Amino acid sequence: MNLKDCAVCTAAMAMFQIVSHVCNTRAFPPSYYLRLISHNISKPENGLNLVPAAQSAASIAKAFDHTVSLSKARTPPSSWYTDPSFLQLELQHVFFQGWQTVGFTEHVENPCDFFSGRLGNVEYLVCRDAKGDLHAFHNACSHRASLLASGKGSKSCFSCPYHGWTYGLNGSLLKANRMAGIQNFNKDDFGLVPINVATWGPFVLINLDKDIPFHQKSTTEKVEHEWLGDGSEIMSTNLNYLSVKHVRRREYVIDCNWKVYCDNFLDGGYHVPYAHKGFSSSLNMNTYTTEVYEKIIVQRCESASKNDNRLGSDAFYAFVYPNFMVSRYGPWMETNLVLPMTSSKCQVIFDYFLDETLMNDKVFIEKSLEESHAIQVEDVDISERVQRGLESPAYCSGRYVPSVEMAVHHFHCLLHQSINQNLS
């Protein structure tokens, strides 16, 4: 029998084209796809999306059915984690819309304080002017686009290291060198491009949405609703952020898609006994719970010992969509900011805050941070293993474990909603 004369085999070859693109695979023998399509034809509830072979980032975005119940749903296709064009969709429709956490009020506590950062291809500056007003700007000189500053510190103005153009901390152009003879030049037209900025508790947020007007000040209530949705009260109640001070920052560059790291955080402790064997003995995993809100997800777990000085009696782990995590345990508050770098690489920035009464206990601080680092090393290892598996031709999508992975499913549904609501 000629393979192309068989209807089922023709469907199998069509599946080969689909999976090759959507799942980012290389060619397998036709028999492999015949088995694959036969399995899924007999089980349509698996939710495999037979999309056209001619793919785009937009069609990849749709290759996930957020309406299927958790017990029947399949995870998004591996192309969500491997396709560079899909990351561009995420930047435009997820990261460049809505409020994004970028830093802490403690780092711009005084007039003239500033810090810089990068999100996708956006370089930004956050600063307080001499009056104490908070500002955020695109970190690009209006003359030849050089970055104006990096890191954090204190400045009375931003002076371009390239040609010396100088800007006030309110973004106005103060000095443009050697401009004699130039025509039709108005200094007021060449200030720094502003970004909407706000604070909630100890966190500094920016909003890069080009479709909303620039506001000098945004009300706390409006920002709280847009950033946290119906989860603001539970965050306010559990973080107890007024009693802590910043201790340390650690940064990890991980060879995985940014969502792999988020998925790992959100799996309801499923991976803890296997990937963190030492740490899991410190927790009473039978008490692990997950609460799903509109834009945040909360996980809680009690400690195995009530006398654990680092962990305390219980832990509160909050995930704020799309990429910010804040944990409160014992005397510690810990934040994780996950930033996409490429489709297969991300940066995770850890900031550690400690109860003010323990700020001078150097032995306790170093021991606690080393214990935390050991856990992060294990998470880096497992995240990179997952990414390599996602890039394997043998994998397309998986299933959720309903009893623990409801948070991962909610995260994927939010991503699907964010991207597809702006696609025709």
PDB file of N, CA and C in Angstrom, residues 64 66 80 93-94 292-297 319-322 407-421:
ATOM      1  N   PHE A  64      -3.355  26.098  22.464  1.00  0.00           N
ATOM      2  CA  PHE A  64      -3.591  25.711  23.856  1.00  0.00           C
ATOM      3  C   PHE A  64      -5.038  26.038  24.149  1.00  0.00           C
ATOM      4  N   HIS A  66      -7.617  26.841  26.652  1.00  0.00           N
ATOM      5  CA  HIS A  66      -7.798  27.247  28.042  1.00  0.00           C
ATOM      6  C   HIS A  66      -9.194  26.938  28.563  1.00  0.00           C
ATOM      7  N   TRP A  80       5.885  26.943  22.736  1.00  0.00           N
ATOM      8  CA  TRP A  80       5.725  28.084  23.651  1.00  0.00           C
ATOM      9  C   TRP A  80       7.038  28.373  24.378  1.00  0.00           C
ATOM     10  N   HIS A  93       2.673  41.543  24.330  1.00  0.00           N
ATOM     11  CA  HIS A  93       1.321  41.401  24.871  1.00  0.00           C
ATOM     12  C   HIS A  93       1.263  41.026  26.346  1.00  0.00           C
ATOM     13  N   VAL A  94       2.405  40.700  26.933  1.00  0.00           N
ATOM     14  CA  VAL A  94       2.432  40.345  28.355  1.00  0.00           C
ATOM     15  C   VAL A  94       3.286  41.349  29.125  1.00  0.00           C
ATOM     16  N   VAL A 292      -5.705  30.012  44.239  1.00  0.00           N
ATOM     17  CA  VAL A 292      -5.621  30.701  42.951  1.00  0.00           C
ATOM     18  C   VAL A 292      -6.550  31.911  42.956  1.00  0.00           C
ATOM     19  N   TYR A 293      -5.974  33.082  42.714  1.00  0.00           N
ATOM     20  CA  TYR A 293      -6.732  34.317  42.605  1.00  0.00           C
ATOM     21  C   TYR A 293      -6.670  34.810  41.164  1.00  0.00           C
ATOM     22  N   GLU A 294      -7.201  36.004  40.949  1.00  0.00           N
ATOM     23  CA  GLU A 294      -7.275  36.538  39.590  1.00  0.00           C
ATOM     24  C   GLU A 294      -5.903  36.697  38.957  1.00  0.00           C
ATOM     25  N   LYS A 295      -4.992  37.387  39.633  1.00  0.00           N
ATOM     26  CA  LYS A 295      -3.670  37.663  39.074  1.00  0.00           C
ATOM     27  C   LYS A 295      -2.535  37.204  39.973  1.00  0.00           C
ATOM     28  N   ILE A 296      -2.853  36.644  41.112  1.00  0.00           N
ATOM     29  CA  ILE A 296      -1.808  36.092  41.967  1.00  0.00           C
ATOM     30  C   ILE A 296      -2.161  34.665  42.355  1.00  0.00           C
ATOM     31  N   ILE A 297      -1.132  33.931  42.729  1.00  0.00           N
ATOM     32  CA  ILE A 297      -1.289  32.546  43.198  1.00  0.00           C
ATOM     33  C   ILE A 297      -0.517  32.431  44.499  1.00  0.00           C
ATOM     34  N   PHE A 319       2.941  34.263  43.889  1.00  0.00           N
ATOM     35  CA  PHE A 319       3.340  34.504  42.498  1.00  0.00           C
ATOM     36  C   PHE A 319       2.438  35.591  41.943  1.00  0.00           C
ATOM     37  N   VAL A 320       3.040  36.676  41.451  1.00  0.00           N
ATOM     38  CA  VAL A 320       2.285  37.761  40.842  1.00  0.00           C
ATOM     39  C   VAL A 320       2.507  37.703  39.334  1.00  0.00           C
ATOM     40  N   TYR A 321       1.450  37.484  38.596  1.00  0.00           N
ATOM     41  CA  TYR A 321       1.530  37.349  37.147  1.00  0.00           C
ATOM     42  C   TYR A 321       2.138  38.601  36.525  1.00  0.00           C
ATOM     43  N   PRO A 322       3.094  38.472  35.578  1.00  0.00           N
ATOM     44  CA  PRO A 322       3.490  37.209  34.952  1.00  0.00           C
ATOM     45  C   PRO A 322       4.800  36.610  35.454  1.00  0.00           C
ATOM     46  N   ALA A 407      -2.175  25.654  39.800  1.00  0.00           N
ATOM     47  CA  ALA A 407      -1.558  26.973  39.658  1.00  0.00           C
ATOM     48  C   ALA A 407      -0.826  27.099  38.315  1.00  0.00           C
ATOM     49  N   VAL A 408      -0.155  26.048  37.900  1.00  0.00           N
ATOM     50  CA  VAL A 408       0.528  26.060  36.597  1.00  0.00           C
ATOM     51  C   VAL A 408      -0.498  26.252  35.482  1.00  0.00           C
ATOM     52  N   HIS A 409      -1.610  25.550  35.594  1.00  0.00           N
ATOM     53  CA  HIS A 409      -2.667  25.653  34.590  1.00  0.00           C
ATOM     54  C   HIS A 409      -3.223  27.073  34.548  1.00  0.00           C
ATOM     55  N   HIS A 410      -3.446  27.672  35.711  1.00  0.00           N
ATOM     56  CA  HIS A 410      -3.960  29.048  35.758  1.00  0.00           C
ATOM     57  C   HIS A 410      -2.974  30.019  35.116  1.00  0.00           C
ATOM     58  N   PHE A 411      -1.700  29.836  35.375  1.00  0.00           N
ATOM     59  CA  PHE A 411      -0.650  30.660  34.772  1.00  0.00           C
ATOM     60  C   PHE A 411      -0.695  30.556  33.256  1.00  0.00           C
ATOM     61  N   HIS A 412      -0.814  29.348  32.728  1.00  0.00           N
ATOM     62  CA  HIS A 412      -0.867  29.151  31.283  1.00  0.00           C
ATOM     63  C   HIS A 412      -2.127  29.780  30.692  1.00  0.00           C
ATOM     64  N   CYS A 413      -3.245  29.694  31.410  1.00  0.00           N
ATOM     65  CA  CYS A 413      -4.487  30.304  30.934  1.00  0.00           C
ATOM     66  C   CYS A 413      -4.371  31.830  30.890  1.00  0.00           C
ATOM     67  N   LEU A 414      -3.722  32.414  31.899  1.00  0.00           N
ATOM     68  CA  LEU A 414      -3.518  33.863  31.899  1.00  0.00           C
ATOM     69  C   LEU A 414      -2.651  34.295  30.714  1.00  0.00           C
ATOM     70  N   LEU A 415      -1.608  33.518  30.422  1.00  0.00           N
ATOM     71  CA  LEU A 415      -0.755  33.820  29.266  1.00  0.00           C
ATOM     72  C   LEU A 415      -1.553  33.744  27.973  1.00  0.00           C
ATOM     73  N   HIS A 416      -2.332  32.685  27.840  1.00  0.00           N
ATOM     74  CA  HIS A 416      -3.155  32.518  26.648  1.00  0.00           C
ATOM     75  C   HIS A 416      -4.102  33.704  26.484  1.00  0.00           C
ATOM     76  N   GLN A 417      -4.723  34.121  27.575  1.00  0.00           N
ATOM     77  CA  GLN A 417      -5.651  35.245  27.535  1.00  0.00           C
ATOM     78  C   GLN A 417      -4.927  36.542  27.164  1.00  0.00           C
ATOM     79  N   SER A 418      -3.787  36.795  27.776  1.00  0.00           N
ATOM     80  CA  SER A 418      -3.044  38.041  27.521  1.00  0.00           C
ATOM     81  C   SER A 418      -2.650  38.162  26.057  1.00  0.00           C
ATOM     82  N   ILE A 419      -2.183  37.068  25.478  1.00  0.00           N
ATOM     83  CA  ILE A 419      -1.684  37.116  24.109  1.00  0.00           C
ATOM     84  C   ILE A 419      -2.821  37.120  23.099  1.00  0.00           C
ATOM     85  N   ASN A 420      -3.798  36.242  23.294  1.00  0.00           N
ATOM     86  CA  ASN A 420      -4.823  36.071  22.280  1.00  0.00           C
ATOM     87  C   ASN A 420      -5.865  37.172  22.263  1.00  0.00           C
ATOM     88  N   GLN A 421      -6.041  37.899  23.367  1.00  0.00           N
ATOM     89  CA  GLN A 421      -7.042  38.965  23.347  1.00  0.00           C
ATOM     90  C   GLN A 421      -6.616  40.125  22.440  1.00  0.00           C
TER      91      GLN A 421
END
